[in-house]
Short mmCIF file of C-alpha atoms in Angstrom, two decimals:
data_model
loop_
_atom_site.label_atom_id
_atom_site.label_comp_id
_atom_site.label_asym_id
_atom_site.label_seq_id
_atom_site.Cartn_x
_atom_site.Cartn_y
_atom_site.Cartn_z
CA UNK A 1 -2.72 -54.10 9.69
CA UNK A 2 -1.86 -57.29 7.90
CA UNK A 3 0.96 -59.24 8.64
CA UNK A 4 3.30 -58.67 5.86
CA UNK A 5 2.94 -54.92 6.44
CA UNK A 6 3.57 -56.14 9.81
CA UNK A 7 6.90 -57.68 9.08
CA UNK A 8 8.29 -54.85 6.59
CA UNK A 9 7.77 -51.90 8.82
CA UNK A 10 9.96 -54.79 11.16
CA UNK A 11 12.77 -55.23 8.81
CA UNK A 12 12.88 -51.24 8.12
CA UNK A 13 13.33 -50.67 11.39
CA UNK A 14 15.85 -52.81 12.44
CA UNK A 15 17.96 -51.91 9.37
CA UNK A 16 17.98 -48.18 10.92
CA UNK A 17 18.53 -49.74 14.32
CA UNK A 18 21.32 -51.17 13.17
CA UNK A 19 22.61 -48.52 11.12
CA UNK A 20 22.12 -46.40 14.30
CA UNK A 21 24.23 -48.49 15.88
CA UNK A 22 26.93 -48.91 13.68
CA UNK A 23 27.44 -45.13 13.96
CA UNK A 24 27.67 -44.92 17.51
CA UNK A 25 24.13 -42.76 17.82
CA UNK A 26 21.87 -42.94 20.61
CA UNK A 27 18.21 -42.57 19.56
CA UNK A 28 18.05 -39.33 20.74
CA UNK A 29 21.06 -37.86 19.04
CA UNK A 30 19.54 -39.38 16.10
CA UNK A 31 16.49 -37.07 16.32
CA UNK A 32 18.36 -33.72 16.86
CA UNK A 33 20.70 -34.38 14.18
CA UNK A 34 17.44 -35.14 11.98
CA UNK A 35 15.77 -32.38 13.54
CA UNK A 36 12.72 -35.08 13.88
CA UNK A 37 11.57 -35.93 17.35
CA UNK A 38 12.55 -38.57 19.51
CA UNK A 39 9.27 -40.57 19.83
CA UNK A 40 9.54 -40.82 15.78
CA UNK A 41 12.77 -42.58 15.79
CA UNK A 42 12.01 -44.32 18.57
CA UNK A 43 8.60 -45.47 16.92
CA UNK A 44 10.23 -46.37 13.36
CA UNK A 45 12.99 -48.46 14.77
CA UNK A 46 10.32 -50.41 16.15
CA UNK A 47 8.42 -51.09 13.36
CA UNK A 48 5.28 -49.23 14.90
CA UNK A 49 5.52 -46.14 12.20
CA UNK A 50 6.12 -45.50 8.66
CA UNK A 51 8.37 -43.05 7.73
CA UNK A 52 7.74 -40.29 5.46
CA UNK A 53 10.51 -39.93 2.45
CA UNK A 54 11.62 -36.85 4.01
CA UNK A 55 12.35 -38.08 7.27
CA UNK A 56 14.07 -41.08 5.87
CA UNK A 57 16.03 -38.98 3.95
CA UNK A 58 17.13 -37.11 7.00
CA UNK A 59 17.99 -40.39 8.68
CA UNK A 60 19.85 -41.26 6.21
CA UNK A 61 21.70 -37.82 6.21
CA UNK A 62 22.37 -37.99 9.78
CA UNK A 63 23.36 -41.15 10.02
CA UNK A 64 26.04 -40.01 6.78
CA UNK A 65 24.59 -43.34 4.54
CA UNK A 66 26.73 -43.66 1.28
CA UNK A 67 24.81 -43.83 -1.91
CA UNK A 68 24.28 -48.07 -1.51
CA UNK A 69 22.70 -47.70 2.02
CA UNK A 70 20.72 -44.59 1.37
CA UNK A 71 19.18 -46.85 -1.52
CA UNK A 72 18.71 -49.83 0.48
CA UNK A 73 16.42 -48.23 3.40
CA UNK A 74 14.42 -46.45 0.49
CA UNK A 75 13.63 -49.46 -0.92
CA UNK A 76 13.12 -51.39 2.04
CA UNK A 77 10.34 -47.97 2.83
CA UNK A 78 9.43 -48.76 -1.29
CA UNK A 79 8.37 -52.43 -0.07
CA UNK A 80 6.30 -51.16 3.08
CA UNK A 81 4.47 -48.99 0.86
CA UNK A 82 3.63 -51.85 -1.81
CA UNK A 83 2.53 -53.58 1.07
CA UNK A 84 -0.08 -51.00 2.24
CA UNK A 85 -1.12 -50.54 -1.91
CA UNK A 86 -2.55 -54.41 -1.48
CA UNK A 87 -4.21 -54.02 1.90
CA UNK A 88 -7.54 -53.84 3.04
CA UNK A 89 -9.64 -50.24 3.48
CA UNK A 90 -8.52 -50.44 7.38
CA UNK A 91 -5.29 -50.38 6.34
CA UNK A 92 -5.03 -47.40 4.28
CA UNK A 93 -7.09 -45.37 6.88
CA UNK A 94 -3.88 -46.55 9.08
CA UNK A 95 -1.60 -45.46 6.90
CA UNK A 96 -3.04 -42.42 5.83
CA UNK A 97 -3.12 -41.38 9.77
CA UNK A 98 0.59 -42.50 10.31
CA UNK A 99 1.51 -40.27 7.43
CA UNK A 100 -0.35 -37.29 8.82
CA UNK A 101 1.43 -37.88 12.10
CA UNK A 102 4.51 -37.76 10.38
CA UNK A 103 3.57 -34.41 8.84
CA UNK A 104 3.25 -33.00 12.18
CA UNK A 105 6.01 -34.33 13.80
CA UNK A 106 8.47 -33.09 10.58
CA UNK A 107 7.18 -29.51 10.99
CA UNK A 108 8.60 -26.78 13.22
CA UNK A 109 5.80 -24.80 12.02
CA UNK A 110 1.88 -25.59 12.67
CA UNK A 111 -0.72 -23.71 11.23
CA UNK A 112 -4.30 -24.95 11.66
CA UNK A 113 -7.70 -23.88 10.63
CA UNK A 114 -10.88 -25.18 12.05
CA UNK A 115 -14.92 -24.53 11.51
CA UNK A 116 -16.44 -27.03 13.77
CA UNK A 117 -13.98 -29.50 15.29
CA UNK A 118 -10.94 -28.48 17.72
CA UNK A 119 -7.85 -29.22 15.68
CA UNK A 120 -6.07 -32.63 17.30
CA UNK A 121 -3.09 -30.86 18.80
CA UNK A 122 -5.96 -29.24 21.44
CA UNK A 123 -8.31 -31.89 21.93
CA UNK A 124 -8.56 -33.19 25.52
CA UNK A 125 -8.44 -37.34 25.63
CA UNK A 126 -12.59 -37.53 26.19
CA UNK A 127 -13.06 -34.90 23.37
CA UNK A 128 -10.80 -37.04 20.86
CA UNK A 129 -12.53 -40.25 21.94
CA UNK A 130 -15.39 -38.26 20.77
CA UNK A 131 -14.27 -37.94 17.47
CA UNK A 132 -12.70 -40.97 16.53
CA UNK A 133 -15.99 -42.77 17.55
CA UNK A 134 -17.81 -41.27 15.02
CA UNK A 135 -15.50 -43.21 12.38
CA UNK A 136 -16.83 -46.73 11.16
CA UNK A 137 -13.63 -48.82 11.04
CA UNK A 138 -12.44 -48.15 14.48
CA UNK A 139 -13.80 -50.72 17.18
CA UNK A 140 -13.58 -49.89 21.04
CA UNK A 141 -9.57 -50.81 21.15
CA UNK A 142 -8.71 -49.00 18.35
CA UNK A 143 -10.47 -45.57 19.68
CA UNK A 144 -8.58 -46.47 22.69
CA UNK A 145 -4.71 -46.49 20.84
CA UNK A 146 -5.98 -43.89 18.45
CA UNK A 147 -6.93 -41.27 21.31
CA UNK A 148 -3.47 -42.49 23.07
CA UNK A 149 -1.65 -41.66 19.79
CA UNK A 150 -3.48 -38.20 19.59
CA UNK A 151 -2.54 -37.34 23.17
CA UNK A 152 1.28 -38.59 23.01
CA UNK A 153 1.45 -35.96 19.73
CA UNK A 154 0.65 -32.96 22.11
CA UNK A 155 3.95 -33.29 23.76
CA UNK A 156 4.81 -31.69 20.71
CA UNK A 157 3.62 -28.42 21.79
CA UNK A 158 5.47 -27.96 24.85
CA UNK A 159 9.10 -28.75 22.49
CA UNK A 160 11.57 -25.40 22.30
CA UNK A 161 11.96 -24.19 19.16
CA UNK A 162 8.61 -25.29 17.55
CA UNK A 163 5.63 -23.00 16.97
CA UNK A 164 2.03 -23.92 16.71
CA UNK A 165 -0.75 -21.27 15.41
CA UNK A 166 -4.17 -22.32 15.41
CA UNK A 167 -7.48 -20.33 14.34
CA UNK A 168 -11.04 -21.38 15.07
CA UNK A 169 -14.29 -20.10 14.43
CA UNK A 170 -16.64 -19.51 17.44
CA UNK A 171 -18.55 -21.90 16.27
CA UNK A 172 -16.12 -24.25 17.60
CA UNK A 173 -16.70 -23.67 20.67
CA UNK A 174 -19.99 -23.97 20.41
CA UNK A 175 -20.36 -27.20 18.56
CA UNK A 176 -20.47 -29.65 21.66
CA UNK A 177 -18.89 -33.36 21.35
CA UNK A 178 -20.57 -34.53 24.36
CA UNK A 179 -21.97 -33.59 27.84
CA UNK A 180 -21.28 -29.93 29.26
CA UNK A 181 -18.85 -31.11 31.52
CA UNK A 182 -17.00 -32.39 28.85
CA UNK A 183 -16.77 -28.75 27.35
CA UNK A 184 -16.26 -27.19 30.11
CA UNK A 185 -12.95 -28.78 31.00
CA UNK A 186 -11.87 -28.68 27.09
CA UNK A 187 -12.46 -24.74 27.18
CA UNK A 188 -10.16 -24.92 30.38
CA UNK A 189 -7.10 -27.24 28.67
CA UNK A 190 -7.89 -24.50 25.23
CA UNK A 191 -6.81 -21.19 28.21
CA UNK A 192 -3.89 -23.15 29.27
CA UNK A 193 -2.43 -24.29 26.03
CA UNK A 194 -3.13 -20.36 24.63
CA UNK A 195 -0.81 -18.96 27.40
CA UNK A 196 2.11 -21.24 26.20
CA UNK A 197 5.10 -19.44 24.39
CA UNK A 198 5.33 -21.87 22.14
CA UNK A 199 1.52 -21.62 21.18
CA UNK A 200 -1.19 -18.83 18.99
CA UNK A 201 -4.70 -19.17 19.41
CA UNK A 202 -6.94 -17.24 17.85
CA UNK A 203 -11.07 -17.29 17.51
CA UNK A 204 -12.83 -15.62 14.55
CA UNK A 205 -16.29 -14.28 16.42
CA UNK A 206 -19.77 -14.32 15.46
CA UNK A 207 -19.97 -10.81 14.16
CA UNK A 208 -16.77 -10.72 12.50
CA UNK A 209 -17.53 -11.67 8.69
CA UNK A 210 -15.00 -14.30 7.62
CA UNK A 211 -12.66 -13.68 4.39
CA UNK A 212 -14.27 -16.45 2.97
CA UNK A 213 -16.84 -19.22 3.87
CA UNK A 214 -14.80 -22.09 5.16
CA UNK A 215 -15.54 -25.62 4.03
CA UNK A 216 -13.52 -27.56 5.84
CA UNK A 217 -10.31 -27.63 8.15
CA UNK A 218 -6.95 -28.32 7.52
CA UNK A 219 -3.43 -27.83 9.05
CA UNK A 220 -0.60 -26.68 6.96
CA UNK A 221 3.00 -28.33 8.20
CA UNK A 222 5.97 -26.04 7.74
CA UNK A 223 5.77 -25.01 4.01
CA UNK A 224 6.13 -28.45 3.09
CA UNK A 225 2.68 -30.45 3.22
CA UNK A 226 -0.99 -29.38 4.28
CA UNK A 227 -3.07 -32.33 6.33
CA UNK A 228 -6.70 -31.73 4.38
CA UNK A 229 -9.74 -32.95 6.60
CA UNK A 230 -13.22 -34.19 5.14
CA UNK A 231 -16.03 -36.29 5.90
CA UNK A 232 -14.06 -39.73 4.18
CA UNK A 233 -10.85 -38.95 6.30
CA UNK A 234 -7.57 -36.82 6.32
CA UNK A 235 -5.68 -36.88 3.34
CA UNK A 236 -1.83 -35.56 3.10
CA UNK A 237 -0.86 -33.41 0.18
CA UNK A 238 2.63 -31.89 -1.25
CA UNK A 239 1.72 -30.15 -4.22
CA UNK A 240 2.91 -26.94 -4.62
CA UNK A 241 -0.10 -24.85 -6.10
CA UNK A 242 -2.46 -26.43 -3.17
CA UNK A 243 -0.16 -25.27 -0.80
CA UNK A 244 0.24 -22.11 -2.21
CA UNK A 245 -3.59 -21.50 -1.68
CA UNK A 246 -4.34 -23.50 1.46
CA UNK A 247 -1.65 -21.03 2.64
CA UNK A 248 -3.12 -17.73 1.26
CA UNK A 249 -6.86 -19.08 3.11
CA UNK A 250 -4.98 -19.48 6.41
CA UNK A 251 -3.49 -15.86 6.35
CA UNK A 252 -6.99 -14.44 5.50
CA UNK A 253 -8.77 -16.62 8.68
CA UNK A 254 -5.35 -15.47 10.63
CA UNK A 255 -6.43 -11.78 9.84
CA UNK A 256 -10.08 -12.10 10.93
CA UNK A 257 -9.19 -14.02 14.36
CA UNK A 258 -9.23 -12.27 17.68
CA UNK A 259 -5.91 -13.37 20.29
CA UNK A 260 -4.04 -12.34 23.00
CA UNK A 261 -6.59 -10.90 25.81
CA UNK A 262 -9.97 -10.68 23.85
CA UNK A 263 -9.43 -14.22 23.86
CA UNK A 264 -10.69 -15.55 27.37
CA UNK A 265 -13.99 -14.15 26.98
CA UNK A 266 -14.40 -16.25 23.65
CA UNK A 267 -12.79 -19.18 24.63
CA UNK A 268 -15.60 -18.88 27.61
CA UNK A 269 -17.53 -20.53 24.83
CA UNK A 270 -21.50 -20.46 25.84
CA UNK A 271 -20.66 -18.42 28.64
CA UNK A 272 -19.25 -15.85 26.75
CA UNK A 273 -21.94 -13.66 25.03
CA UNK A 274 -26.09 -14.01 26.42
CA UNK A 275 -26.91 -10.67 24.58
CA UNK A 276 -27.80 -12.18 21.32
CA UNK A 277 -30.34 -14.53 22.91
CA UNK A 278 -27.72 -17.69 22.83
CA UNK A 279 -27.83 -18.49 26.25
CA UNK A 280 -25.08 -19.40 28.84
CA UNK A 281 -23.51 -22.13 30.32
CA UNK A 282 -24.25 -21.97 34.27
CA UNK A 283 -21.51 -22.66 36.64
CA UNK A 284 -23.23 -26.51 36.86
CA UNK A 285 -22.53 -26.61 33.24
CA UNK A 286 -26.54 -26.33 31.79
CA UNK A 287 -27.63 -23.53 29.26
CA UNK A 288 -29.61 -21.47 31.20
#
């Protein structure tokens, strides 16, 4: 990112920081009282993540800003954001992905449909390398902090009081990133994160006719954004009649999915069903 972005998401930060400070607020008392997580304040303050407007709002609520400081921090965000207008196509991409982590982070409830790639909360660290490989602006240290970034977000998962649902077709499963033994250990991290309280997994099969024919995935994020994702990139979007629909798909892929104990024989991906002629996954990992 360029170097005045650089320098805003700096000043931002250690506005907060100080504001933080001045209130007598550790970091993480910060986060519970602004129901965000930890890593986010912790990341802003630092000038290493732009916030949304919602979770500078709630900074600014916990932290009990009168009407001149609330304004100042939004306009200090205001001049980030003119920043990242100006810059280069690199730098939207970043942007765009810092405001879909934010999306996820803000959200207590996760709701994600995919057709062909494993959403990013259950991606193992080879799988996402995988993916973010396949994008044209990242060189070989950027895949490297982008499947860090990916990874660190999956603590989110394991946090009390947050729920994640996620739906796939089988044809997840079956759509392989990379060798066999690369699937084979993602199918194992997909049975451990299902048995989680905090966590819904559910597979629409083969023969089960979907609702309607799914053109691409996206995660919804409370009731308050929905993370779209296409060929060009993930987009973030907060209008209200989208929502409304991306939310009426979801429940219709939520009604066709299988979960709970039908689930282990369908997360067994290749290895789950030889009698339509598909073949099987051997215990080596090759169709046979």
């Amino acid at each position: 990112m360029g170097s005045e972005r650089r320098e805003r998401m700096r000043v931002l930060g250690a506005r907060l920081r100080a504001l933080r400070a001045d209130a007598g607020l550790t970091g993480a008392a910060l986060a519970q009282r602004a129901g965000v997580g930890q890593p986010t304040v912790s990341k802003v303050e630092n000038g290493r993540m732009v916030p949304s407007l919602d979770v500078l709002d709630r900074l600014s609520r916990a932290l009990e800003l009168d009407e001149s400081a609330a304004g100042e921090v939004r306009e200090l965000l205001a001049a980030v954001e003119a920043a990242v207008e100006t810059g280069s196509e690199l730098e939207e991409g970043a942007s765009t992905s810092l405001a879909v982590d934010e999306a996820v982070r803000a959200a207590r409830l996760v709701r994600s449909f995919q057709c062909v790639v494993l959403p990013p909360m259950l991606q193992s660290a080879e799988y996402a390398r995988h993916v973010f490989l396949a994008s044209p602006h990242l060189d070989a240290e950027a895949v490297g902090r982008a499947v860090a970034a990916r990874v660190e977000r999956q603590s989110l998962l394991y946090e009390p009081g947050r729920e994640s649902v996620f739906v796939l077709t089988e044809a997840v499963l079956w759509t392989w990133s990379g060798a066999p033994s690369l699937m084979l250990a993602q199918l194992d991290r997909l049975l451990a994160v299902e048995s989680l309280d905090t966590v819904r997994l559910g597979v629409i099969p083969w023969r089960r006719p979907v609702p309607v024919l799914p053109r691409h995935g996206f995660t919804l994020c409370d009731r308050q954004a929905v993370v779209v994702e296409t060929f060009p990139g993930e987009r973030v979007s907060t209008e209200s009649d989208g929502l409304a629909r991306y939310e009426e798909m979801f429940s219709r892929f939520e009604g066709a999915a299988v979960f709970g104990d039908a689930l282990p024989r369908l997360a067994g991906g290749p290895c789950a069903d030889t009698s339509a002629g598909r073949g099987c996954l051997s215990a080596r990992g090759s169709p046979v």
